[in-house]
Amino acid sequence: MKIIKRTIILSCAAIFVFIVCKAVYNNVYINSYKAKPKDSDYYQIIDKDFNKTDDVPFTSITSFRGNADYIYMSVDQESPSSLDNKIIQYDRKTQKYTSIFNSKFKMPSVQGVELNDHWLVWVDADESGWQLNPYFMNLKTKEIQPLTKENEENVFNDFPVLIGDYAAWIKSDRKNEKAEVLLKNLKTNETESIFDLNTYTFMNMHLSSKDGKILFTDKKNNVGYLYLYDVESKKIEEIKTDYEFIGWASLLNEQQFIYLTFDNPSESSINDQKLLFYNLSTKRTQEVVSDVLTVNSYYTDFNNQVFFSYNDEGMRTFKVNNNLLVEDGELNEALNTPNFYKLSADNNVYIINQDFSDKKRKSTLMIQSELPN
């Protein structure tokens, strides 16, 4: 089995990896001098549910998840790399924050925060993104452990997702050209391999989890397949598609999910990509958007909604109606903000990152339990 070399991309959270490279001259970083941030470089947290506004000393907030009580986020607080170097727990009621993890890398890039009722996971990476160590924390005991062996040579552990008391991630062994989906019981520390991948590219490096299921994609015999794994029964369902290059699959619920088609990466021609919606109960595929040239970002939430930005346009909202995914306006307009940067929509909490860094005013992290109609 031959694994296609992994490509680092700008992507969302979900599904998206944020890596920033720095220029090097004679093996010395030219940005070794870091100017002191201006007041407008720092973030402001606006919690609409509690009607509170708070200025925080973070110049970057890359990944974040929340619940009714806390927001967990990766932040840049005097980071030597100008990328996130800490994991912060922010108390929504008291507006106090606590640093719960500091990067172990000299030039750090902490990211990949995921949260459920009992566990928190994230990744600690260097600024290149090639050294990446995932960690998990028990929210009750606050104990932090590495998800797998740290700094393992020739091994790349991708961003983990949470499913109840389990974490799943893709492990790529570059030396042996092997990629597999791993599942770890966070209570017992037992890890098992649940699937050997035929390919591992930017298209299928993403896992999605919801309602005790894990969704991912792969390719065999020049055909793209979707795979739905049930954590409790340990059964896996294989779904054949009509396309060769697919990926970035994301669950809306245990019966419905979305995924994207891609151009052949070995060819220079660019064709329209598609956003597709699949209904497991009816075995039907719906072509939702067919004129996709570039994908800016896309997310799913806890209300069976999809937020999709493509072709340098605003964030469009799609909802499930009569087993079809239909467009329902623009999220930018509903939020009254053109500066939409990132979104988190888990645990019944929406968190919107608004980037105003080019407007000479503070960027904001806006928290709310409901979106405007």
XYZ file of C-alpha atoms in Angstrom:
373
model
C 0.000 0.000 0.000
C 1.352 3.382 -1.005
C 0.416 6.450 0.992
C 0.300 9.752 -0.834
C 2.448 12.348 0.910
C 0.413 14.380 3.370
C -0.252 17.999 2.447
C -0.556 20.701 5.103
C -3.550 22.920 4.363
C -5.376 25.807 5.919
C -8.544 24.235 7.219
C -11.214 24.435 9.898
C -11.785 22.724 12.901
C -13.083 20.929 12.494
C -11.602 19.847 10.064
C -8.959 22.528 9.406
C -5.268 22.637 10.446
C -3.683 26.039 11.069
C 0.073 26.040 10.351
C 2.050 29.206 9.658
C 5.557 28.920 8.210
C 8.255 31.505 8.890
C 11.030 32.668 6.644
C 14.516 31.417 7.447
C 17.822 33.041 6.499
C 21.049 31.085 7.100
C 19.071 28.848 9.485
C 18.139 31.806 11.680
C 14.527 32.979 12.026
C 14.284 36.504 10.710
C 11.384 37.217 13.052
C 13.475 36.632 16.174
C 12.618 40.168 17.244
C 8.969 40.361 18.176
C 7.392 43.774 18.541
C 5.275 44.409 21.599
C 1.599 43.959 20.727
C -0.628 47.010 20.544
C -3.826 47.134 22.595
C -5.857 46.418 19.447
C -3.881 43.201 18.873
C -5.519 41.530 21.877
C -8.810 39.660 21.927
C -12.114 40.564 23.510
C -14.579 37.889 24.665
C -18.254 38.765 24.288
C -20.608 36.328 26.037
C -24.130 37.125 24.884
C -25.747 34.524 27.145
C -24.294 36.196 30.268
C -24.288 39.706 28.778
C -20.599 40.104 29.629
C -17.602 41.546 27.777
C -14.027 40.823 28.794
C -10.635 41.920 27.448
C -8.114 39.067 27.522
C -4.312 39.152 26.997
C -4.262 36.820 23.993
C -3.148 37.926 20.539
C -4.440 34.754 18.864
C -7.201 32.231 19.588
C -7.016 29.486 16.985
C -9.147 26.607 18.250
C -11.921 26.604 20.830
C -14.805 24.577 22.220
C -17.254 25.380 24.978
C -20.143 24.287 27.157
C -22.549 26.023 29.510
C -19.820 26.790 32.064
C -16.417 26.997 30.368
C -14.632 27.788 27.122
C -11.457 25.841 26.349
C -9.164 27.426 23.785
C -5.678 27.449 22.354
C -4.152 30.920 22.647
C -1.050 32.925 21.894
C 0.102 34.528 25.121
C 3.610 35.872 24.502
C 4.380 32.899 22.287
C 7.880 32.885 20.727
C 6.454 31.551 17.454
C 3.508 33.994 17.321
C 1.322 30.878 17.178
C -0.731 29.465 20.037
C 1.366 28.217 22.946
C -1.216 27.456 25.663
C -4.525 25.790 26.443
C -6.760 28.040 28.541
C -9.888 27.276 30.571
C -12.145 30.352 30.655
C -14.942 30.535 33.232
C -18.009 32.084 31.608
C -19.573 33.138 34.925
C -16.554 34.705 36.652
C -14.625 35.714 33.504
C -11.478 34.267 35.061
C -9.114 32.098 33.057
C -6.637 29.382 33.994
C -3.721 28.068 31.966
C -3.992 24.263 31.963
C -1.268 23.393 29.435
C 1.901 25.019 28.097
C 3.496 23.782 24.896
C 6.569 21.593 25.217
C 8.019 22.887 21.953
C 10.437 25.789 21.650
C 8.498 27.185 18.682
C 4.961 26.001 19.424
C 1.639 25.699 17.632
C -1.014 24.371 20.020
C -4.364 23.613 18.342
C -7.058 20.993 17.685
C -9.231 21.525 20.792
C -12.171 19.091 21.146
C -14.551 18.820 24.102
C -17.406 16.695 25.420
C -19.039 16.209 28.831
C -16.099 14.356 30.386
C -12.970 14.869 28.273
C -10.846 17.470 26.541
C -8.318 16.737 23.780
C -5.851 18.922 21.874
C -2.556 18.689 20.016
C 0.799 20.200 20.852
C 2.825 20.816 17.690
C 5.901 22.654 16.548
C 5.391 25.538 14.149
C 6.078 23.368 11.079
C 3.301 20.956 12.022
C 5.380 17.833 11.458
C 5.918 17.155 15.145
C 2.497 16.709 16.682
C 1.601 15.209 20.062
C -2.060 14.758 21.096
C -3.120 14.981 24.758
C -6.291 14.368 26.717
C -7.593 15.671 30.043
C -10.179 14.251 32.420
C -12.435 17.237 33.161
C -13.279 15.928 36.626
C -9.784 15.076 37.885
C -7.895 17.558 35.643
C -5.334 14.823 34.947
C -3.520 15.299 31.612
C -1.994 12.397 29.698
C -0.481 11.919 26.234
C -2.905 10.173 23.913
C -0.087 8.130 22.402
C 3.716 7.987 22.445
C 5.219 11.458 22.200
C 7.663 12.464 19.429
C 7.604 8.997 17.883
C 10.032 8.883 14.964
C 8.510 8.607 11.458
C 4.994 8.661 12.933
C 2.380 11.359 12.438
C -0.682 11.371 14.725
C -3.433 13.524 13.291
C -6.021 15.556 15.172
C -8.188 13.380 17.485
C -11.976 13.459 17.874
C -14.018 12.479 20.922
C -16.789 9.855 21.077
C -18.054 9.452 24.630
C -15.203 7.960 26.663
C -13.167 7.289 23.513
C -10.814 9.273 21.303
C -10.134 8.392 17.672
C -7.400 9.599 15.343
C -5.422 8.621 12.253
C -1.869 7.411 12.771
C 0.451 7.533 9.768
C 3.696 5.541 9.783
C 5.795 7.178 7.072
C 8.579 4.602 7.258
C 6.295 1.593 6.734
C 3.853 3.518 4.491
C 0.901 2.592 6.662
C -2.047 4.626 7.916
C -4.705 3.393 10.315
C -7.639 4.691 12.335
C -6.999 4.208 16.055
C -9.535 4.178 18.885
C -8.548 4.668 22.535
C -10.644 4.022 25.624
C -9.747 7.036 27.779
C -10.858 5.265 30.967
C -8.780 2.099 30.482
C -6.018 3.519 28.221
C -6.551 0.612 25.809
C -5.920 1.439 22.145
C -7.026 -0.593 19.140
C -6.762 -0.234 15.381
C -10.220 -0.211 13.791
C -9.339 0.335 10.126
C -6.324 0.223 7.777
C -6.472 2.996 5.209
C -5.481 2.462 1.586
C -4.699 6.157 1.113
C -3.816 9.056 3.374
C -3.987 12.519 1.805
C -5.368 15.941 2.684
C -8.718 14.641 1.428
C -9.208 11.848 3.966
C -7.133 12.992 6.941
C -10.327 14.097 8.702
C -12.456 12.111 11.163
C -15.940 13.120 12.265
C -17.819 11.800 15.308
C -21.350 12.086 16.657
C -23.896 9.906 18.462
C -21.409 7.093 19.063
C -20.341 6.917 15.412
C -17.096 7.734 13.584
C -17.160 8.772 9.924
C -14.187 8.784 7.549
C -13.349 8.242 3.868
C -10.952 6.125 1.835
C -10.339 5.003 -1.743
C -9.968 1.541 -3.249
C -10.012 0.345 -6.856
C -10.274 3.995 -7.989
C -13.545 4.520 -6.118
C -14.199 6.701 -3.084
C -15.878 5.099 -0.064
C -17.463 6.397 3.126
C -17.047 4.373 6.322
C -19.290 4.629 9.384
C -17.979 2.896 12.511
C -20.197 2.171 15.533
C -18.105 2.384 18.713
C -20.471 0.277 20.824
C -21.129 -2.586 18.393
C -17.704 -2.313 16.708
C -19.445 -2.742 13.346
C -18.433 -0.739 10.300
C -20.635 0.167 7.351
C -19.081 0.697 3.917
C -20.803 3.114 1.521
C -19.687 3.209 -2.100
C -19.889 6.571 -3.873
C -19.998 7.583 -7.533
C -16.750 9.534 -7.222
C -13.077 8.648 -7.010
C -11.772 11.568 -4.954
C -13.864 12.376 -1.877
C -13.191 13.556 1.651
C -13.849 15.954 4.529
C -16.907 13.941 5.516
C -18.835 15.282 8.504
C -21.744 13.852 10.495
C -24.917 15.851 11.096
C -26.412 12.948 13.031
C -26.087 9.158 12.985
C -28.154 8.917 9.782
C -27.103 11.950 7.741
C -23.776 13.422 6.721
C -22.030 15.581 4.141
C -18.823 15.214 2.155
C -16.910 16.885 -0.669
C -15.663 15.707 -4.042
C -12.204 16.752 -5.250
C -10.270 17.051 -8.501
C -7.627 14.498 -9.356
C -4.570 15.868 -7.491
C -2.225 14.461 -10.150
C -3.810 16.571 -12.898
C -3.462 20.315 -13.416
C -7.012 20.849 -14.688
C -9.536 22.372 -12.269
C -13.136 21.238 -12.344
C -16.083 22.152 -10.164
C -16.132 20.276 -6.877
C -19.349 19.305 -5.124
C -20.873 19.391 -1.661
C -22.928 16.211 -1.230
C -25.497 15.158 1.361
C -26.045 11.468 2.133
C -29.034 9.958 3.941
C -28.248 6.538 5.380
C -31.891 5.597 5.951
C -32.888 6.212 2.313
C -29.473 5.379 0.763
C -29.783 8.522 -1.335
C -27.167 11.118 -2.241
C -28.121 14.741 -2.872
C -25.930 17.179 -4.785
C -26.247 20.312 -2.663
C -23.695 22.656 -4.280
C -22.075 21.833 -7.617
C -19.992 24.881 -8.578
C -17.320 24.745 -5.876
C -13.914 25.972 -7.058
C -12.382 26.680 -3.641
C -13.545 25.748 -0.152
C -12.990 28.426 2.471
C -14.476 26.532 5.432
C -17.432 24.460 6.489
C -18.961 23.290 9.746
C -21.869 21.302 11.121
C -23.707 22.035 14.359
C -25.942 20.327 16.945
C -29.139 21.366 15.122
C -28.550 19.479 11.840
C -27.258 22.613 10.149
C -24.346 23.066 7.757
C -22.364 26.299 7.395
C -20.467 26.392 4.102
C -18.227 29.095 2.627
C -16.810 28.602 -0.855
C -15.498 30.547 -3.869
C -14.519 33.446 -1.566
C -18.161 34.063 -0.681
C -19.834 34.454 2.715
C -20.844 31.662 5.054
C -24.085 30.108 3.793
C -26.420 28.196 6.080
C -28.086 24.913 5.061
C -30.776 23.034 6.988
C -32.305 19.572 6.696
C -35.897 19.759 5.451
C -37.866 16.650 4.366
C -34.651 14.613 4.116
C -33.033 17.236 1.864
C -30.317 19.751 2.682
C -31.589 23.180 1.582
C -30.043 26.652 1.728
C -31.355 28.965 4.449
C -29.582 32.303 4.094
C -26.137 33.666 4.997
C -24.669 33.383 8.475
C -22.632 36.575 8.006
C -25.825 38.556 7.505
C -27.596 36.875 10.422
C -24.689 37.709 12.737
C -24.260 41.154 11.171
C -20.528 40.600 10.718
C -18.493 40.402 7.508
C -15.337 39.474 9.443
C -16.218 35.851 10.067
C -13.061 33.872 10.825
C -13.892 30.568 12.558
C -16.834 28.830 14.187
C -17.376 26.211 16.867
C -20.826 24.654 17.218
C -20.711 21.890 19.833
C -22.259 21.120 23.220
C -25.170 23.505 22.548
C -22.824 26.497 22.367
C -21.864 28.587 19.342
C -18.500 30.361 19.436
C -17.688 32.776 16.624
C -14.181 34.122 16.073
C -14.345 37.547 14.413
C -11.006 38.768 13.077
C -10.708 42.561 13.108
C -6.903 42.641 13.157
C -6.810 44.636 9.912
C -9.389 47.138 11.206
C -7.293 48.486 14.095
C -9.730 47.195 16.709
C -9.840 44.109 18.880
C -10.766 40.760 17.384
C -13.584 39.092 19.278
C -14.644 35.671 20.450
C -18.448 35.792 20.593
C -20.304 33.155 22.621
C -24.023 32.414 22.399
C -26.355 29.441 22.755
C -28.587 30.428 19.835
C -28.060 31.946 16.424
C -30.373 34.694 15.169
C -33.122 33.573 12.803
